[in-house]
Tab-separated table of C-alpha atoms in Angstrom:
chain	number	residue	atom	x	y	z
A	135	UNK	CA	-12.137	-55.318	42.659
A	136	UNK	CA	-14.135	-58.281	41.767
A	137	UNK	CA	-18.232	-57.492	42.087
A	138	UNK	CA	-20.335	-60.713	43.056
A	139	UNK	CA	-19.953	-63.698	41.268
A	140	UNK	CA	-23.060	-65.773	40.430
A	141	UNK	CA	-22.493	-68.994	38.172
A	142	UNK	CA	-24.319	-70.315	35.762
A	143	UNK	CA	-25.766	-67.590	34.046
A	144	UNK	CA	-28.332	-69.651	32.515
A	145	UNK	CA	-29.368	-73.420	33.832
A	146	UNK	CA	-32.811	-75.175	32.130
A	147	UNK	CA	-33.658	-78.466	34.167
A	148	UNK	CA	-36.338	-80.571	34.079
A	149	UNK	CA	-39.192	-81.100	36.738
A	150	UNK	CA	-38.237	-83.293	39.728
A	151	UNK	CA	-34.995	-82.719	39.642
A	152	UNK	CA	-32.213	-80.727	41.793
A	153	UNK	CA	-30.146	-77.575	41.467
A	154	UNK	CA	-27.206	-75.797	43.029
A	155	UNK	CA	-26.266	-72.292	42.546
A	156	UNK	CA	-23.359	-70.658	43.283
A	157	UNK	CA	-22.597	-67.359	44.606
A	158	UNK	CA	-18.695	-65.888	45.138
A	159	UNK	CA	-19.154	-62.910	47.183
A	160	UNK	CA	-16.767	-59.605	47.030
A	161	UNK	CA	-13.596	-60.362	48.799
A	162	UNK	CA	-13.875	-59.791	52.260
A	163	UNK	CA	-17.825	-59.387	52.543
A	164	UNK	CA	-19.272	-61.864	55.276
A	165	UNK	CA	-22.672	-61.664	54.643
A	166	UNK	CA	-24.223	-63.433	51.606
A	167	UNK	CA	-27.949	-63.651	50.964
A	168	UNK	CA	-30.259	-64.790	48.035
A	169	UNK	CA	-33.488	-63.397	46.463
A	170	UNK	CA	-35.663	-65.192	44.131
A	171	UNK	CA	-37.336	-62.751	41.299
A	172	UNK	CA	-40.258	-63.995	39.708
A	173	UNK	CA	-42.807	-61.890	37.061
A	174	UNK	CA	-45.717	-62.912	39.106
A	175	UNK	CA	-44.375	-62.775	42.551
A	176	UNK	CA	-41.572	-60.163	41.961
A	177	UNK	CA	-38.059	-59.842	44.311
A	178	UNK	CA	-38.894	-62.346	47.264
A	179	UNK	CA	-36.201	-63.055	50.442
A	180	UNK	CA	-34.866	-66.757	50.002
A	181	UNK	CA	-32.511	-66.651	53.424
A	182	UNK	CA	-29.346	-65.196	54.213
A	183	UNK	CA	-25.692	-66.315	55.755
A	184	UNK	CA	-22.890	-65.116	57.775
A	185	UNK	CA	-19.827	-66.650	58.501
A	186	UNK	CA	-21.397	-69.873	57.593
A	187	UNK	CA	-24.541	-69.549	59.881
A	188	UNK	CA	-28.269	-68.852	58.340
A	189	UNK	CA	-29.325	-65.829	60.520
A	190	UNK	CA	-32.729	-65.216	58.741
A	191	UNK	CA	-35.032	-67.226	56.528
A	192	UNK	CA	-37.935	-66.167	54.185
A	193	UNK	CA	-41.126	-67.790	53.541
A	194	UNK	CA	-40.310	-70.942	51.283
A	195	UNK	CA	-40.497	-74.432	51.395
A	196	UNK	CA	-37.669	-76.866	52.899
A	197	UNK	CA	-37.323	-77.741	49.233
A	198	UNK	CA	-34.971	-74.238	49.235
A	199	UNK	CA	-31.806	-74.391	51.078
A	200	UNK	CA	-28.336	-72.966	51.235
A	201	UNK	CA	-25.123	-73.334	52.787
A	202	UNK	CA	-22.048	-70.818	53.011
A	203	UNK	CA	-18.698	-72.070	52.979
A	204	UNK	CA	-15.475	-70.853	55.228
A	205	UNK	CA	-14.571	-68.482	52.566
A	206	UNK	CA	-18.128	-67.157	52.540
A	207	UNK	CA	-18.808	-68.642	49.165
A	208	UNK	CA	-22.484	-69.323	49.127
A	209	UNK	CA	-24.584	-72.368	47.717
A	210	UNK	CA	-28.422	-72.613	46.990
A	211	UNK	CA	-30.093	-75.673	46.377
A	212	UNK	CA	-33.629	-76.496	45.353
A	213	UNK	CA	-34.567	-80.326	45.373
A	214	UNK	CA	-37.464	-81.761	43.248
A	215	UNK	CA	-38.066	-78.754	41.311
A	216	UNK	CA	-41.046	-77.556	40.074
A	217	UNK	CA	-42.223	-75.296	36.852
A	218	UNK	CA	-43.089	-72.931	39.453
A	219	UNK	CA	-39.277	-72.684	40.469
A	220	UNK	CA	-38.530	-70.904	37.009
A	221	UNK	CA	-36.764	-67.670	37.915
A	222	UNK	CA	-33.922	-65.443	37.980
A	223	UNK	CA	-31.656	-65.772	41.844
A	224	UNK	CA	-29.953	-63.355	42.901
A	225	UNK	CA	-27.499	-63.330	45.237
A	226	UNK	CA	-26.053	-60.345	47.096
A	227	UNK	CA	-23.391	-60.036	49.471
A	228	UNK	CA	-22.211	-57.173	51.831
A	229	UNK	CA	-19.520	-56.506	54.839
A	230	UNK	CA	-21.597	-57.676	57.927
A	231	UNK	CA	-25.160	-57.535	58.961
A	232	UNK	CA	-24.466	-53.867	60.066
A	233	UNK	CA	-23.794	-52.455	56.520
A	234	UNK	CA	-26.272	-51.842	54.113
A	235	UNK	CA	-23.865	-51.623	51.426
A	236	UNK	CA	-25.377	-54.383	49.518
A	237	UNK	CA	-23.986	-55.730	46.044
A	238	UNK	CA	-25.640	-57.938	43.933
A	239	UNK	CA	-25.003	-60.347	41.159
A	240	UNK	CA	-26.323	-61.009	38.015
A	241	UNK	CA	-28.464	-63.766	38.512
A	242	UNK	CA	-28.434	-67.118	37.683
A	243	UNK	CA	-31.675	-67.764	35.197
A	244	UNK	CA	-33.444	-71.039	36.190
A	245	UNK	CA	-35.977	-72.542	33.321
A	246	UNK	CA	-37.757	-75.947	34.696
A	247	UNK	CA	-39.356	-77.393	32.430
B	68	UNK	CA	-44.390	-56.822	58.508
B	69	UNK	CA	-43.253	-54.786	55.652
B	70	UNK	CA	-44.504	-53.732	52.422
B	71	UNK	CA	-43.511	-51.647	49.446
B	72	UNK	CA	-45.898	-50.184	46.801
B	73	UNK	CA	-44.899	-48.721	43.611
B	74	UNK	CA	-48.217	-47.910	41.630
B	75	UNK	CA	-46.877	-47.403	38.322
B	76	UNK	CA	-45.972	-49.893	36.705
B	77	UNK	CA	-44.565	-48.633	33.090
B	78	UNK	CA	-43.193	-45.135	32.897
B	79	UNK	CA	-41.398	-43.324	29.660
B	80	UNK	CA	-39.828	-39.628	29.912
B	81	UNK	CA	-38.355	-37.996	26.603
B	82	UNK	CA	-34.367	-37.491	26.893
B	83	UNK	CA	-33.060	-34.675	28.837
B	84	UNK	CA	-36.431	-34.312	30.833
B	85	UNK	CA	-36.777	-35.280	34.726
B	86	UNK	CA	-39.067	-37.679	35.689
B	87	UNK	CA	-40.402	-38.925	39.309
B	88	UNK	CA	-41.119	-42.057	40.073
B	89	UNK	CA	-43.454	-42.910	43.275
B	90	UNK	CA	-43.189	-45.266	46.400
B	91	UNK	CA	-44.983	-45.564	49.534
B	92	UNK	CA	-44.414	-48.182	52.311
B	93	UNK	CA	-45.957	-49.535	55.215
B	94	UNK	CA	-43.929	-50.254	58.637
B	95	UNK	CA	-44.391	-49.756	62.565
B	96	UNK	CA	-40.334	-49.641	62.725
B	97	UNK	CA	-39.116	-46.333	63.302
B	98	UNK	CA	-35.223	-47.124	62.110
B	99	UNK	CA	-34.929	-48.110	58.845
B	100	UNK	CA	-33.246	-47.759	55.505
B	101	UNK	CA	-34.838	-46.806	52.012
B	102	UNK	CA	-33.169	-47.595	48.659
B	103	UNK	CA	-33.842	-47.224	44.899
B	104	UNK	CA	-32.363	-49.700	42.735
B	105	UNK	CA	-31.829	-50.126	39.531
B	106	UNK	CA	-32.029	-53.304	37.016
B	107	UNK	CA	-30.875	-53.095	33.747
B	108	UNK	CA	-30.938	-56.069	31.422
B	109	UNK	CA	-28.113	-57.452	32.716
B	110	UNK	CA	-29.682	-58.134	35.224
B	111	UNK	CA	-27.859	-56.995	37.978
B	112	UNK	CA	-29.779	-54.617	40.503
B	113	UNK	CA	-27.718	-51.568	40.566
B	114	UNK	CA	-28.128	-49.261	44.039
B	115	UNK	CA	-29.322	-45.990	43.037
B	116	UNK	CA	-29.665	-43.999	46.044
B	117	UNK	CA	-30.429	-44.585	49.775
B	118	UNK	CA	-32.162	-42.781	52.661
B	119	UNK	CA	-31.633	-43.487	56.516
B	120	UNK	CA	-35.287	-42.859	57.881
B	121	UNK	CA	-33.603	-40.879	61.047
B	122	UNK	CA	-32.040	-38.350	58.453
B	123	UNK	CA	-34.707	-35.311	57.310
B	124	UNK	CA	-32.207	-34.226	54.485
B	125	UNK	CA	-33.295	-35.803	51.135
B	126	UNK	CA	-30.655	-37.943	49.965
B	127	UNK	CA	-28.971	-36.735	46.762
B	128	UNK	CA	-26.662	-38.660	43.576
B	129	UNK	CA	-25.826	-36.653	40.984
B	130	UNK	CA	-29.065	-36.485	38.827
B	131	UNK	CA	-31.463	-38.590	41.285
B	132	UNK	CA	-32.890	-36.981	44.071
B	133	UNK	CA	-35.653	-38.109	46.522
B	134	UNK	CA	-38.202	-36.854	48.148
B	135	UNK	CA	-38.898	-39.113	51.441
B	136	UNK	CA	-41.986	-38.035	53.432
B	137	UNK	CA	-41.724	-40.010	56.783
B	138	UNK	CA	-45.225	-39.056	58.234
B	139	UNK	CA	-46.613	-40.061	54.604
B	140	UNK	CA	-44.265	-43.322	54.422
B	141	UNK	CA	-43.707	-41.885	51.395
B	142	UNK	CA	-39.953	-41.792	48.671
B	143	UNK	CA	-40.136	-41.080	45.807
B	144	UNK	CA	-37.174	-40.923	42.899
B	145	UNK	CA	-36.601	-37.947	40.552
B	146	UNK	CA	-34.687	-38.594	37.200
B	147	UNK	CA	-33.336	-34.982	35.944
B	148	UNK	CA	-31.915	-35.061	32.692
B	149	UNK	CA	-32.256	-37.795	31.875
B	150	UNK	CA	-30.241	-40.217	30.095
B	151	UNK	CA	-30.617	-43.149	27.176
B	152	UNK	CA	-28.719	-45.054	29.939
B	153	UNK	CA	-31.653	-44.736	32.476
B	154	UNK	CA	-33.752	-46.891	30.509
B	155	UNK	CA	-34.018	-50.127	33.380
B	156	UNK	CA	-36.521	-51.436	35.720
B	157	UNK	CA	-35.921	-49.571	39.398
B	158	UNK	CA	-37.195	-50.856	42.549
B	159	UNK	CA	-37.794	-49.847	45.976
B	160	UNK	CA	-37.167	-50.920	49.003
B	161	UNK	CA	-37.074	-51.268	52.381
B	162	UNK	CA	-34.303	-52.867	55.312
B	163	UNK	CA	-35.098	-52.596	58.858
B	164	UNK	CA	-31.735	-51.301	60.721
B	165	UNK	CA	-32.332	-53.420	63.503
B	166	UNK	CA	-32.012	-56.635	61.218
B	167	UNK	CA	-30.082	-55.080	58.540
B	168	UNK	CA	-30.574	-58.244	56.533
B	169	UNK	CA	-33.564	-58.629	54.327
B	170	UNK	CA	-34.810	-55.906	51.669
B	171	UNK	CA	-38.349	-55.961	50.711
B	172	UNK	CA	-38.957	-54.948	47.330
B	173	UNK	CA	-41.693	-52.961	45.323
B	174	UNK	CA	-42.806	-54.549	42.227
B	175	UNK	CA	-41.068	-52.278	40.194
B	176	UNK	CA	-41.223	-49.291	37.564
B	177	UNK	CA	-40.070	-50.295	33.902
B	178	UNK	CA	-38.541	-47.388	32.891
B	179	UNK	CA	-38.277	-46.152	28.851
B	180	UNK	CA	-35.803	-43.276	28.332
B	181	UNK	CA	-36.808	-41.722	24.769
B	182	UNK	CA	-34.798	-40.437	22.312
């Protein structure tokens, strides 16, 4: 069985301009959601998605946003980044909002520089 | 709203000893979920063990044990015998069962297993 997919591993950009991340889930889970992990502010709540609809949002600027796809594939986008953006996103994905059998991925590393 | 303290920040324990690592929290829910996880370099956070807050019975995995104090909002991890392999970053944290959604994370324990 497949464990959450997160692709790139590793992405350096430059300031001002836009990402996307991607995030397969494990087959069959509904429920994706993303964390942002920083030194300074550590493991932070970016927003979550089931069955294509965001059902909670954390505390970040409109400049963060994500969709979720029909096959629950998930996408994360930051526009005009900003050095501040450097970190490591994490995406996790479970069963429904219900379970707290939560699996995570191994990050996609964002530098801006 | 939610938070999640872990006080220590860097911890080492010599091979085959147990160590405990601490956690309190701060809620006004009274259904919730605790969970230690575990971040190797690779990266990926790794679920350790997890409490219900309804259940009085320490949850139990093989070597890691807790000890959750509900009154004290307090769950802590023990490590016994521990392992080369246990050398990671662990984290605690929190989901409400009502939204079942978000974790809130401590800041973390870096963990040193020594040989």
């Amino acid at each position: 069985k497949a464990g959450v997919t997160q692709t790139p591993r590793y992405l350096i950009k430059t300031r001002g301009q836009q990402v996307t991340l991607s995030c397969s889930p494990i087959s069959g889970h509904r429920s994706v959601s993303w964390y942002q992990q920083t030194p300074g502010q550590g493991l932070q709540f970016l927003f979550e998605y089931f069955s294509e609809t965001q059902r909670n949002k954390g505390n970040f600027p409109g400049r963060f946003s994500g969709r979720q796809f029909s096959n629950s594939r998930s996408e994360m986008n930051v526009s005009t980044l900003e050095l501040g953006d450097s970190a490591l996103y994490l995406c996790a994905s479970s069963l429904s909002r219900d379970s707290y059998g939560y699996t995570f991925g191994s990050g996609t590393r964002l530098t801006v520089v | 709203a939610q938070t999640v303290t872990q006080s220590q920040p860097e911890m080492s324990v010599q091979e085959a000893e147990t160590v405990t690592l601490s956690c309190t929290y701060d809620t006004s829910e009274s259904n919730y979920y605790l969970f230690w996880y575990k971040q190797p370099p690779s990266r990926q956070m790794i679920l350790v063990i997890r409490q219900e807050a309804y259940k009085q019975q320490n949850a139990t995995e093989n070597r890691f044990s807790v000890n959750f104090q509900k009154a004290a909002k307090s769950f802590s991890l023990k490590i016994s015998d521990s392992q080369l392999g246990d050398t990671a970053m662990y984290f605690c944290a929190f989901m409400n069962k009502n939204t079942g959604n978000q974790f809130y994370f401590g800041t973390g324990t870096s963990l040193t297993v020594i040989p």
